[in-house]
Every structure is written in structure tokens, then in C-alpha cells.
XYZ file of C-alpha atoms in Angstrom:
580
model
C 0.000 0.000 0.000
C 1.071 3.587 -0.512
C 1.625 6.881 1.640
C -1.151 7.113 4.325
C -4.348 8.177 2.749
C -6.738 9.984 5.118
C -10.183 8.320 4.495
C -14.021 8.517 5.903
C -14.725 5.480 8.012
C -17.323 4.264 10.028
C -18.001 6.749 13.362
C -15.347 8.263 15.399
C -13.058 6.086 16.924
C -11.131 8.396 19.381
C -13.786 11.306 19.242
C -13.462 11.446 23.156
C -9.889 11.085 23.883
C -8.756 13.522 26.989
C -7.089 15.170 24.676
C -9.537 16.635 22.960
C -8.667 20.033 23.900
C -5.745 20.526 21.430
C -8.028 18.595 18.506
C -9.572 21.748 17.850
C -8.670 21.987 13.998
C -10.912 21.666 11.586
C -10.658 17.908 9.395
C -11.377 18.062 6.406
C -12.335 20.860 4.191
C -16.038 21.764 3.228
C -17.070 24.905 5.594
C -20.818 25.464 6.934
C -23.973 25.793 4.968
C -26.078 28.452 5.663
C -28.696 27.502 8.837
C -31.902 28.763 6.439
C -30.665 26.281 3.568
C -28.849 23.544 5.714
C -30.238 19.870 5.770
C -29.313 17.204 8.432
C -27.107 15.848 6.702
C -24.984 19.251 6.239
C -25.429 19.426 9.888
C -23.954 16.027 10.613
C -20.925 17.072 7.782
C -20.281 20.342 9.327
C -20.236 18.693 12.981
C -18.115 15.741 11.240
C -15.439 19.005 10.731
C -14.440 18.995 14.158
C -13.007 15.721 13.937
C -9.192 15.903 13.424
C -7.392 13.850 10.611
C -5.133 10.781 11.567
C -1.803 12.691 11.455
C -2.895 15.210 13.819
C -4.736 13.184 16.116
C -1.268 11.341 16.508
C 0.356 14.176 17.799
C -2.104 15.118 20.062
C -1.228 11.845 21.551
C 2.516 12.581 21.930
C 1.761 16.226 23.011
C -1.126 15.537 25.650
C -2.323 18.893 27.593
C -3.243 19.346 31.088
C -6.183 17.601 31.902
C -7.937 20.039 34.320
C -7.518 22.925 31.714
C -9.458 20.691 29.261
C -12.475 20.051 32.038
C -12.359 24.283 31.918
C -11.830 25.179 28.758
C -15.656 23.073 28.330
C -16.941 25.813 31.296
C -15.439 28.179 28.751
C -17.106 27.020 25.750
C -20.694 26.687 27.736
C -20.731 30.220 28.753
C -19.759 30.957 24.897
C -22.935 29.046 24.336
C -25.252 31.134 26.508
C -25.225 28.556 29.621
C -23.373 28.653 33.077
C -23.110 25.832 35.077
C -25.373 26.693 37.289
C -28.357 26.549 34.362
C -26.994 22.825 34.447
C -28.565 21.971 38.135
C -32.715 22.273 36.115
C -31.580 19.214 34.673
C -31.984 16.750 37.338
C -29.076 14.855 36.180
C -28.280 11.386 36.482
C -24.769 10.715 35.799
C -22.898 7.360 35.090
C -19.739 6.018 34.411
C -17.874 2.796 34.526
C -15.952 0.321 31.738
C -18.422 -2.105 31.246
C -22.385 -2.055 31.377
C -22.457 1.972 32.095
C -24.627 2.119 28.368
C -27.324 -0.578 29.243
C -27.054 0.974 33.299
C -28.332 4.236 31.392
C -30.783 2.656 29.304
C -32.353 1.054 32.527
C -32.264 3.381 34.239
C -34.019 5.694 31.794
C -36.605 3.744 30.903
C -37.712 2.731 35.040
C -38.210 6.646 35.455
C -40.100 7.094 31.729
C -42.213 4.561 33.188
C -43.517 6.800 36.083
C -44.463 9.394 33.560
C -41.606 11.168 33.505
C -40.153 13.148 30.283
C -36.721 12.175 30.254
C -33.386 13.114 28.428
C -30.480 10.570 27.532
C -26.951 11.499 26.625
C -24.930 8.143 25.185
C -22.489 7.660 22.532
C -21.542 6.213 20.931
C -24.090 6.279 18.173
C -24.088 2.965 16.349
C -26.332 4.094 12.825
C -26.984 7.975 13.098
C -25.583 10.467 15.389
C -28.876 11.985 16.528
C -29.227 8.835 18.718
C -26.647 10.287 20.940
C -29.700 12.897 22.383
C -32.877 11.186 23.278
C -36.193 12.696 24.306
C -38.388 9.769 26.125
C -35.879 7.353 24.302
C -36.366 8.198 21.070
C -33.681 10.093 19.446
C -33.995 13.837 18.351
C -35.765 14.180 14.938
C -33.563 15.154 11.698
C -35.065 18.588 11.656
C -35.085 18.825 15.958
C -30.897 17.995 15.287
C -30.767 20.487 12.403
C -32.138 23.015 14.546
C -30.517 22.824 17.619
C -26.949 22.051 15.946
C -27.154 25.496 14.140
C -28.478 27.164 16.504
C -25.405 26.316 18.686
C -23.104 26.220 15.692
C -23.885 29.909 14.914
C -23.696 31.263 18.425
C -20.163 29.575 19.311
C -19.070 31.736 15.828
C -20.194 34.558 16.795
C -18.676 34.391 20.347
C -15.324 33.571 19.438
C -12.239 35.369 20.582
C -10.203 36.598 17.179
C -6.899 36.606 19.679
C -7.977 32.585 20.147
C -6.807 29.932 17.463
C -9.419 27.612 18.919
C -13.160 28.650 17.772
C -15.159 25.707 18.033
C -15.156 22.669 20.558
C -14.339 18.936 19.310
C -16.763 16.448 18.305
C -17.915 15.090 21.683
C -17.932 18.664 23.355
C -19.859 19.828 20.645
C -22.248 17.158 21.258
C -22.521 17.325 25.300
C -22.614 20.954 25.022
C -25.858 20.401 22.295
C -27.499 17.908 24.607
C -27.528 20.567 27.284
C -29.077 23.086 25.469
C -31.741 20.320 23.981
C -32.632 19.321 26.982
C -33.344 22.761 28.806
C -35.356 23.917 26.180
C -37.389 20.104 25.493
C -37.642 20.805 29.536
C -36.569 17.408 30.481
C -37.721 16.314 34.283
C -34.490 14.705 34.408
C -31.384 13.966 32.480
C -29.371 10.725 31.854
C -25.818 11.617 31.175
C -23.094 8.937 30.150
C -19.652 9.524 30.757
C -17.578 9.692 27.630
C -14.409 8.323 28.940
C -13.034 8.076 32.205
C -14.986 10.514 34.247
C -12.813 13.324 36.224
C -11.253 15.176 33.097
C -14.772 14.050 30.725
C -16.897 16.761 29.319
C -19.878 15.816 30.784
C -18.216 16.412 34.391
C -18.686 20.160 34.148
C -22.284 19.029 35.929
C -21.279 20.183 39.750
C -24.966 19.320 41.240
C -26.385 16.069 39.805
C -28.593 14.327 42.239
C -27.349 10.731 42.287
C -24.191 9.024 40.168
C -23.045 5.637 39.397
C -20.211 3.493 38.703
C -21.201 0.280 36.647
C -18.241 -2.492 36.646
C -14.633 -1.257 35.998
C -12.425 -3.124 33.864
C -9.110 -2.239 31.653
C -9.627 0.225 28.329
C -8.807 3.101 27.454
C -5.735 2.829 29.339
C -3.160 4.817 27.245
C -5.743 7.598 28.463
C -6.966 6.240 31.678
C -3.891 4.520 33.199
C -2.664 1.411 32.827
C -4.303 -0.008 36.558
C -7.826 -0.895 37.458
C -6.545 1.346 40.835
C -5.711 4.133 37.984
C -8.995 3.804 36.431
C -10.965 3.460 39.685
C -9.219 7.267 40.415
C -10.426 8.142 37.214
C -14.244 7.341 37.644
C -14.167 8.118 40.908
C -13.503 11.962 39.591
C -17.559 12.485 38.932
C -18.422 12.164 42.793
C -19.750 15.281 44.100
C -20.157 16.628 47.652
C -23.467 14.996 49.389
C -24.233 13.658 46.519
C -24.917 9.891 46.920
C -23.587 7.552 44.894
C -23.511 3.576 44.036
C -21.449 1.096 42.763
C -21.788 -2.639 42.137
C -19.267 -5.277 43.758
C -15.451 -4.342 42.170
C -12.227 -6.280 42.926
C -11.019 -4.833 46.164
C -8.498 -2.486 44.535
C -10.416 -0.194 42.698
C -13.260 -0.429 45.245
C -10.654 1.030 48.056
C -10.049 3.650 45.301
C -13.586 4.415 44.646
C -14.056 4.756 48.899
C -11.248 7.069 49.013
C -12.670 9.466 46.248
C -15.502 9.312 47.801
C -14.457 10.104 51.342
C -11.930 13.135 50.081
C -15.357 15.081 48.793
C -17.538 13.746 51.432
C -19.841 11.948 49.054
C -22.249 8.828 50.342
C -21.367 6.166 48.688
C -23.262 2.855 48.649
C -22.536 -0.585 46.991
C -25.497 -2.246 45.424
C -26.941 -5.457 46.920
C -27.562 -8.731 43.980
C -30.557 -8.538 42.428
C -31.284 -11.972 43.721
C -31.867 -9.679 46.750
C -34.355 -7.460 45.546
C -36.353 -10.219 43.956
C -36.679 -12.582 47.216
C -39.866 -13.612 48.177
C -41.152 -12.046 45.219
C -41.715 -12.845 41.034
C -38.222 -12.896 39.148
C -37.640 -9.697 37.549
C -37.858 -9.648 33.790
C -35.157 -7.796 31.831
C -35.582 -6.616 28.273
C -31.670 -7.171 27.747
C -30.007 -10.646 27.609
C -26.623 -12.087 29.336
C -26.336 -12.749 33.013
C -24.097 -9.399 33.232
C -27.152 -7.537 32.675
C -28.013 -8.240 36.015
C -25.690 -6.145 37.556
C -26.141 -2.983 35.389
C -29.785 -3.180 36.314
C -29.571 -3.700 40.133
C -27.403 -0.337 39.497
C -30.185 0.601 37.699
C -32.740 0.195 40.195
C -30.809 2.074 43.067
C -30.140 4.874 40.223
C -33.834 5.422 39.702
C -35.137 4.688 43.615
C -32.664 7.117 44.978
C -33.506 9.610 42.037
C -37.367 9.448 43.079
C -36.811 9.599 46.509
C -34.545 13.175 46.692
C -37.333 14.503 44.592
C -39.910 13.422 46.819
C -41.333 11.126 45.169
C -44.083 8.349 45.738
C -44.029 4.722 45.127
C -40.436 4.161 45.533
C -40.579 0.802 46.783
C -41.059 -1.089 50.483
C -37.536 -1.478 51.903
C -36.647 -4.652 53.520
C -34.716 -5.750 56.447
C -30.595 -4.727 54.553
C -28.472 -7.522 54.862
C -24.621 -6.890 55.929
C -22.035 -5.516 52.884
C -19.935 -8.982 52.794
C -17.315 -6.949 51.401
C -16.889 -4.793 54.473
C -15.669 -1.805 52.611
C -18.964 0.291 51.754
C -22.207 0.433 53.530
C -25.035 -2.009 51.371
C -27.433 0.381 49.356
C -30.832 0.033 50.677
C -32.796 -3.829 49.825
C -36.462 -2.979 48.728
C -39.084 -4.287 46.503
C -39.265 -2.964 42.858
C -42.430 -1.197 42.055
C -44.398 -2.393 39.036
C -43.053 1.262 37.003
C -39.662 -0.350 37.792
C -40.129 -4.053 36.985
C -41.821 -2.526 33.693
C -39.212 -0.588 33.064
C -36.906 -2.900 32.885
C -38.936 -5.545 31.085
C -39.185 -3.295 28.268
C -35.566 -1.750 28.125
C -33.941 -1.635 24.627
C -30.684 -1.329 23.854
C -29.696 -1.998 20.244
C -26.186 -3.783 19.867
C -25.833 -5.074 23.159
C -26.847 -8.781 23.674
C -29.388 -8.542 20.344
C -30.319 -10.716 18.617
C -31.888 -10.748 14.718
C -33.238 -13.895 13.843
C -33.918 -14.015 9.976
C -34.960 -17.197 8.224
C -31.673 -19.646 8.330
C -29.415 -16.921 9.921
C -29.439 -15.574 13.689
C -27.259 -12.643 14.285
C -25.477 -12.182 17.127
C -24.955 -8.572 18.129
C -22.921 -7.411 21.147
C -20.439 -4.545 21.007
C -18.187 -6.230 23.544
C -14.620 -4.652 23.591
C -12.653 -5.443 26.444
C -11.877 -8.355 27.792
C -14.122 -9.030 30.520
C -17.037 -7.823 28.777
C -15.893 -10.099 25.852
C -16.058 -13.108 28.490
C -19.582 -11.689 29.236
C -20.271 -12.077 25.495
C -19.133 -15.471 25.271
C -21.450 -16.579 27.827
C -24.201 -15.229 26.698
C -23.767 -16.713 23.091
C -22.897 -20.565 24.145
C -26.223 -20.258 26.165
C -27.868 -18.815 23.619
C -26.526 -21.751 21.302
C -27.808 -24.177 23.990
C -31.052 -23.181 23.734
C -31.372 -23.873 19.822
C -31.407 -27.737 18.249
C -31.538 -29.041 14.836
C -30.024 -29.737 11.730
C -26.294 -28.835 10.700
C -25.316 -26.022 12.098
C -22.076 -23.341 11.063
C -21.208 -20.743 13.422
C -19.374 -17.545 12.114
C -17.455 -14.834 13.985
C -17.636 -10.933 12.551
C -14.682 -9.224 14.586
C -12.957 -5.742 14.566
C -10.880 -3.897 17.348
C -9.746 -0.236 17.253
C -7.982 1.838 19.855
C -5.181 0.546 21.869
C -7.042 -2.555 22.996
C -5.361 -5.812 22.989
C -6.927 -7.947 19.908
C -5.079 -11.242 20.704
C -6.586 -11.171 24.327
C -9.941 -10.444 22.998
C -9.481 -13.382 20.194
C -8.291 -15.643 22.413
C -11.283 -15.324 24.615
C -13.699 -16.132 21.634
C -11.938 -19.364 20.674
C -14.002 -21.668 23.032
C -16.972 -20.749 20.356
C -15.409 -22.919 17.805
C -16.094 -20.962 15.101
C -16.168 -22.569 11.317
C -14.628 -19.059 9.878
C -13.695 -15.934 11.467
C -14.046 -12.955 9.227
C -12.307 -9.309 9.839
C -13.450 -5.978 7.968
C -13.236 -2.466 8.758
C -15.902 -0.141 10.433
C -16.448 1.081 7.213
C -20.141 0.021 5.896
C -19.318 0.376 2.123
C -16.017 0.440 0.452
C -16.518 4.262 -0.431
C -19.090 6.322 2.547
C -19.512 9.469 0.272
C -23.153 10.512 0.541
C -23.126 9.274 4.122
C -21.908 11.715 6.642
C -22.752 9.468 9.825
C -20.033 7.529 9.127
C -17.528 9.692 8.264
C -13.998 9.791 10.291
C -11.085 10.762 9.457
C -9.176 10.322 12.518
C -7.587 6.664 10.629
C -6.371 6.083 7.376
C -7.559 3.149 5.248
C -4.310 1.823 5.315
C -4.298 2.035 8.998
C -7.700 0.149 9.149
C -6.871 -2.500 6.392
C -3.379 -3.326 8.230
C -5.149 -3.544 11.447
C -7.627 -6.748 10.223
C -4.629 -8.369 8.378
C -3.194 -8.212 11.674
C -6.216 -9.583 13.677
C -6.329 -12.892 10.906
C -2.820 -13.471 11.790
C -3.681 -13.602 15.470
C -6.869 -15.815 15.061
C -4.601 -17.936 12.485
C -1.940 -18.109 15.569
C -4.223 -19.089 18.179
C -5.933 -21.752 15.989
C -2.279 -23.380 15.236
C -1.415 -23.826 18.578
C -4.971 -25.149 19.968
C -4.509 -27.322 16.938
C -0.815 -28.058 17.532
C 1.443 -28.686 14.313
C 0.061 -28.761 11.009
C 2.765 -29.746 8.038
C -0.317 -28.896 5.645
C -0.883 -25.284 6.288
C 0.044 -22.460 4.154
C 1.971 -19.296 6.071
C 0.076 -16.354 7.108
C 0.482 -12.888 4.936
C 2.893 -10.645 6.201
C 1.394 -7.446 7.582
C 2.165 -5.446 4.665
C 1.395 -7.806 1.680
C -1.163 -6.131 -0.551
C -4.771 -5.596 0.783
C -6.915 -6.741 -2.016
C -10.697 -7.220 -1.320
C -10.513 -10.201 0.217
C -6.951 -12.916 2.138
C -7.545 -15.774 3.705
C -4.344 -17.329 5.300
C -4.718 -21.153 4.347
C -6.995 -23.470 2.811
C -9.689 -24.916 5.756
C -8.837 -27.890 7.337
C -10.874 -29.810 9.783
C -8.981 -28.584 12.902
C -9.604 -24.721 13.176
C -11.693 -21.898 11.696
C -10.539 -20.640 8.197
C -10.103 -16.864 8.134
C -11.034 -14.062 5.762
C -10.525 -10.326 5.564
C -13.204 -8.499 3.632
C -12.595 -4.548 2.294
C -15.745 -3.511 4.618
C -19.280 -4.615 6.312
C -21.117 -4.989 2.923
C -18.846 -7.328 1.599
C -18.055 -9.172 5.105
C -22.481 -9.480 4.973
C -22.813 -10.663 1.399
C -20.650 -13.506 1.649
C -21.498 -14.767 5.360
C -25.779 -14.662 4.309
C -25.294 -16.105 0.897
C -28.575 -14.347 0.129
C -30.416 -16.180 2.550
C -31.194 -12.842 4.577
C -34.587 -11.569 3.919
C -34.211 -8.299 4.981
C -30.472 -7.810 3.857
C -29.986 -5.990 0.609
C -26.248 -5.169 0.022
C -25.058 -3.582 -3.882
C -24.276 -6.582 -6.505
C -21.238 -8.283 -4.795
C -17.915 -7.745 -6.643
C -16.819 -10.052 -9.234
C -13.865 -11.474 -7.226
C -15.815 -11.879 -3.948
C -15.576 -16.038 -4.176
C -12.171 -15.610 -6.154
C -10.181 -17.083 -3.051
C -10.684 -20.957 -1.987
C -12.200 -20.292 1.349
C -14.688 -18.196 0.122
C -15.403 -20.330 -2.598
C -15.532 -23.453 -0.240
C -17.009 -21.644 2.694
C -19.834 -20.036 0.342
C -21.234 -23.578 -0.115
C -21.072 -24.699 3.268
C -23.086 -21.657 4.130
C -25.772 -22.199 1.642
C -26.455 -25.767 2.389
C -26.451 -25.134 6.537
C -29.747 -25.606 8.291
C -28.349 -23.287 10.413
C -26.154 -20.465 10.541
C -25.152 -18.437 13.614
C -23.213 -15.291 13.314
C -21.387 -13.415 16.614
C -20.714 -10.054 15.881
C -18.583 -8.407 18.291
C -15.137 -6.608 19.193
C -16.479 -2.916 18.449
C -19.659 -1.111 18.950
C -18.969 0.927 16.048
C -18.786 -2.960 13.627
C -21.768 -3.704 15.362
C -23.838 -0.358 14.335
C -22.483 -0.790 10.532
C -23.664 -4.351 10.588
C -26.792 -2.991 12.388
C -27.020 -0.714 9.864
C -27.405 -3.214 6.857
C -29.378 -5.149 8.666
C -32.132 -2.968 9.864
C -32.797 -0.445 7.331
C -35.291 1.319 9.504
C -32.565 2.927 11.550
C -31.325 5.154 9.158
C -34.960 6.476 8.182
């Protein structure tokens, strides 16, 4: 491949690194449209300007700022934007952070207090098909024309605020975005806010907020460390930053570590800080609850959940919070047990009918079920695992051929993660990009240029190699097989490493989703509809082989995971309806 060649993939991969602060220059070129002519989709472009391109973004990296000045540089750009802090407190806010499980803790908790009749606002990201899912109003996201609106109506007022001695006019992508989802939800007048931490949660964006009225920490794990720290003790210090004086907090059970962490934080700014009893707890002598989102794991976001929403209800005074019962001891010693009580119908309805697209999903559609789950770390990647062998347990019959879909981005550890999927036993494990179609022109959702396609391409040649590593030694020597493609062999549409042989999962790298789609459905989707595949799409012997395997399989399952930003291109494809 040649020089580096900045190109527009699929969603913004490092949109909320710390460092946004000095990511301030404008990407690509293609300035504003006028607000009276502008559509969404020059809304989404324009916004898609304050990415950074790839070469940039890696200095930024080398030539991090101070993190505090970031966290008030955002106070800065807010009062540019016609809000102080204080206008922040009408909100109500609920604010969460965490590694793992902080999304679907959102979502849960969300959806419990929309079910007491209360209009509610959601802050997420990412957004897996279209960016205006980042900014919900009673769970739906904003309309085209609601997005439109507000965007230019913020765009306009940051440029006309901006100080001519300042090289630094407009706030990067996720600022931009938190600071919208303020000003959408003051004037939608929200009851209450949902806000999820970007990353981290002392130096995020979203930790401007200095009065919430309860926060959370879902379960902590290892990402993001190059930004983070590279200890669960240095992330626990991290998402310990959004604790607030008297503000009460919970947590669910940590390793001891990070939970000593989390106690100090809380201590040094006299916050109450509870840990969250099983949900086996709350449901005792009672009906199981029902949740509407799969995988044991779920259980702890929504006990989480559940003490989120109670504790929200009851500083707001509140009725039918739910009887307490008698609290059994904290076995853990360290933090006093949040309160044991029994859900109220809102809640248990709540959290029947929670949805939370590309987190344990599943698509069933004629021969093919997809598995969706935007698993990137390790221990949510175990979590994943567990959820699909169950799943697998519970369907019989006929020949069956189980496919992986896998990318990784950022500085996670792809090996770990591959490793962890092995006990699957996958037929084929296939790698493509984020990147929907081969060209996303016409698209601006998807657009990124913080990575080069070279970048990307290189990235899944290197995953194959890994997956064809781990399969040689579970399958010990094999005289027959073919050597793996060196990293910087030629990228053509579609590599395979080695013919299939009976003892491991044949590999194949695909150009992007569409492709990656076509060839695992064999046109046995009935809702997929992907352009005419390329000519040389069954050139190589796998795919050839593999293609008729696929056809003829009673069954075919398909786990895709490794990135919540594959899983919303696949999604994407799949579900037409969520780019309408």
C-alpha cells in the first residue's frame, strides 16, 4: 500500500480522547452551509469538521495537555454558548460512568423513570447508525429537523462568540455534542437527564455538571488505558472523579483495589457512597424480575439501575419508591449495602421493556441468527461469550455453522480479545473495517477521518494473523498449512491465510461490512440488501468453499462483536429502519 491516505470510516473512533482540547482543527475541508438552507445531513458534515485527521490526532497523543484545563476550557465554551453551570442543576441529572455495562445501566435506568411518567433526556455515545441517537427525548432520538435546529443554533452562536486573539473557535466532536445535549434538553424541559460519561470521568466533558442528584459506577475493567492509566486502581481514580459533595452515589461489587479507590474518592469530597446489593436480593420472596436485555451481566447494570432510579425518586420526593426490607450486611466490608427494597411495578416494567440496540441482540432471519454485542474489552468479551454458548444451547436441529464478525480499534489488545472467543469454535472468522461500504460518500454518519484506510486495512490483516496463531497452537502442528500474509502484503478485497482444514476456523478479511455481509448470508437474509457483490468476492478458496457450506447449513449463527462501532455498521445493513 502507498503513503497514508486519510479516508471517511465508520463513526469516530477516538472522538473522546482527553485530549480533545488541542483537537480543535478543523478535518477536512467543506465549511458550513447556511442555517436557512442547511439539511441534516450538512449538519452532521459540518459537525463531522471537528473531527481531526489521523496525522494530527497522533500528535495530540505525543503532546497531551493538562487535563484540568481541558475540564475548563468546556466551562469556557458553555458560557460561549449562553449557559453557566449553574443553568446545568434544572436538569436533574443522572450521571454514570464505569468500563463495562455503564450504556445498558443508562438505558435502565431511563426507561424505570419514563415509566412513572416522567419526560426524560439521555446522553450516550456512541451512536451505532446515526448520530442523533446520541440525544434522546423519552428514548427516542432527536428528529432530523429537531438535530438540524438545535446544531445550528449552537453552531452559529459559538461563531459569533469567538475570541479573534484565540486559534481555537469551536469545541471537538464530543464537546460539541454534550454541550448540544444541554441546550436540547433545557429547552425540550426534560424532568431529568441521563448523562453517560464519555471516557473516564474526572477530566470528561460531561463532568462540568457540579450538582447532579445521584451518580453511578457500573463495573470497571481495563480500556482506554493509554488515556486512563494502565491499573484498574488508575482507572478506579479516574471514575471516581464524577463524585460530588453529598451527593450519593452507588457502585456494584469491584475487585477490592479499585473499590478502596472508589471509597477514598468518595471520602476526600464527602460523598455517600453505597454498593449495590444482587438482584437476587431485591427479587426474594417475590416474582423474578424480567429484563428486556439478555446475558447474566445484565443483572448487575440493572440492580445499578434500580438504586439509580429509587434514589432519584426519593430526593425529589417522590411516591411509590418501593417497600424497603430488612438490609443484609455488605460482605465486602468496605462500603455500607445500598438500601434492599421491593421494585415497584413502574420499575419491573421498566426494565422488562428496556432496549438497547447492539448489546446482547439478537436478529433472527430465516436460516441466519445474528449475534450482536459490542463487547470490547476483555471481561465484557467473556460476558459475550457466555451469553452466546447459552444462547446456542437453547437452539437444536439440523447442521449447524457458526461464524465470527470481529474488529478492534484503539489501543485494545486484539489477541486477548481473540483468544477469549476461541471456546466458540467458530467454522470461519471474518475481519473488515468499520467502514459500511467500500466508499461512505453521501453518508456523513459515518464519516472519520481520525484513521487512514491503510491504517484500518493493516489492522484486520493483523487480527487474521492472530486468530490464524491461536488456531495453530490449539490445533498443535500442522505440516499442511500455508503461512500467514505478512502485515504489509497487498490488501486486495478479500486474504484468507490457508486453505480450511478440519482442525480450526478458516479466516477471511473483507474490504468492509457490505462485503463481510454478502458472503457470510449467501442471500439467505430476507431483509439484507447489500449492492451486486464484486466479481472477485468467491475468487479465493475459502470463500469459494465456505460459500457452499453456508448455503447448504440448516443453520447459521453469526457473533458479531469486538467494536460497537462494527456492530452499528452491521446494524445498519441489517435494519434499514434505523437510518430512516
Amino acid at each position: 500500500m502507498k503513503g497514508a491516505r486519510s479516508f471517511a470510516t465508520s463513526w469516530p473512533v477516538a472522538e473522546k480522547l482527553g485530549c480533545e482540547a488541542a483537537m480543535e482543527q478543523p478535518g477536512p475541508p467543506g465549511g458550513p452551509v447556511s442555517a436557512k438552507s442547511a439539511s441534516f445531513q450538512d449538519a452532521v458534515r459540518t459537525l463531522n469538521t471537528l473531527q481531526t485527521n489521523a496525522s494530527y490526532l497522533e500528535q495530540v497523543k505525543r503532546q497531551r495537555g493538562d487535563p484540568q484545563a481541558q475540564l475548563e476550557a468546556m466551562k469556557l465554551f458553555l458560557a460561549r454558548s449562553g449557559l453557566q453551570v449553574e443553568d446545568l442543576d434544572q436538569l436533574n441529572i443522572i450521571h454514570v460512568t464505569g468500563t463495562k455495562g455503564k450504556g445498558s445501566t443508562c438505558a435502565f435506568t431511563e426507561r424505570i423513570l419514563r415509566s412513572y411518567g416522567l419526560k426524560t433526556g439521555f446522553f450516550s455515545s456512541p451512536h451505532l447508525v446515526q448520530v442523533r441517537e446520541r440525544i434522546r427525548i423519552n428514548g427516542q432520538p432527536i428528529s432530523p429537523e429537531h438535530f438540524t435546529k438545535y446544531f445550528w443554533r449552537l453552531y452559529h452562536r459559538l461563531e459569533e462568540t469567538k475570541d479573534s486573539s484565540s486559534c481555537v473557535s469551536m469545541p471537538a466532536y464530543f464537546r460539541f455534542l454534550t454541550l448540544m445535549a444541554f441546550h436540547v434538553f433545557l429547552q425540550e424541559k426534560v424532568d431529568l437527564a441521563v448523562m453517560e460519561v464519555g471516557i473516564g470521568g474526572a477530566y470528561d466533558c460531561t463532568n462540568i455538571v457540579r450538582k447532579p442528584v445521584v451518580c453511578g459506577v457500573s463495573a470497571l475493567g481495563m480500556d482506554h488505558t493509554s488515556l486512563l492509566g494502565d491499573t484498574m486502581e488508575k482507572i478506579a481514580w479516574q471514575k471516581g472523579g464524577i463524585f460530588k459533595r453529598g451527593v450519593p452515589a452507588f457502585t456494584v461489587p469491584q475487585p477490592d483495589g479499585p473499590l478502596a479507590v472508589l471509597r477514598e474518592r468518595a471520602e476526600q469530597v464527602s460523598c455517600p457512597l453505597y454498593l449495590c446489593p444482587p438482584l437476587d436480593a431485591l427479587e426474594d420472596g417475590a416474582p423474578p424480575l424480567t429484563l428486556g436485555l439478555e446475558g447474566e451481566h445484565q443483572r448487575s447494570n440493572a440492580a445499578l439501575a434500580l438504586q439509580l432510579a429509587r434514589c432519584w425518586l426519593q430526593r425529589k420526593d417522590r411516591h411509590g419508591i418501593g417497600e424497603l426490607r430488612v438490609s443484609r450486611p455488605s460482605l465486602l466490608c468496605q462500603l455500607p449495602l445500598a438500601p434492599v427494597f421491593q421494585p415497584t411495578a413502574p420499575m419491573r416494567h421498566g426494565l422488562r421493556d428496556t432496549e438497547w440496540p447492539g448489546r446482547t441482540q439478537m436478529l433472527c432471519r430465516g436460516p441466519l441468527t445474528w449475534y450482536l454485542d459490542g463487547a470490547h474489552t476483555c471481561s465484557s468479551v467473556q460476558a459475550c461469550v457466555r451469553w452466546f454458548r447459552q444462547a446456542l444451547q437453547r437452539r437444536k436441529g439440523g447442521p449447524e455453522v457458526r461464524v465470527l464478525l470481529f474488529n478492534s480499534t484503539g489501543d485494545r489488545d486484539p489477541a486477548a480479545l481473540l483468544k477469549l472467543l476461541q471456546p466458540c469454535q467458530f467454522d470461519y472468522a471474518v475481519f473488515c473495517p468499520n467502514l459500511t461500504e467500500v466508499s461512505s460518500v453521501g453518508n456523513a454518519d459515518q464519516q472519520n477521518f481520525m484513521v487512514t484506510l491503510d491504517q484500518v486495512l493493516l489492522r484486520c490483516l493483523e487480527h487474521q494473523q492472530h486468530w490464524s496463531r491461536l488456531q495453530e497452537a490449539a490445533a498443535g502442528p500442522d505440516l499442511w498449512s500455508a503461512p500467514s500474509p505478512e502485515a504489509g502484503g497487498p490488501a486486495s478485497l478479500l486474504l484468507a491465510p490457508r486453505l480450511p482444514h478440519p482442525r480450526g476456523a478458516s479466516s477471511l478479511v473483507f474490504s468492509c461490512i457490505s462485503h463481510a455481509l454478502q458472503w457470510i448470508s449467501q442471500g439467505r437474509d430476507p431483509v439484507l440488501q447489500t449492492p451486486s457483490p464484486p466479481r472477485d468476492l468467491l475468487s479465493h478458496p475459502v470463500a469459494s468453499s465456505g460459500a457452499s457450506v453456508l448455503r447448504e447449513a440448516a443453520a447459521v449463527h453469526v457473533l458479531v462483536t469486538g467494536s460497537l462501532h462494527l456492530v452499528g455498521g452491521v446494524l445498519k445493513l441489517l435494519d434499514p429502519s434505523l437510518s430512516q
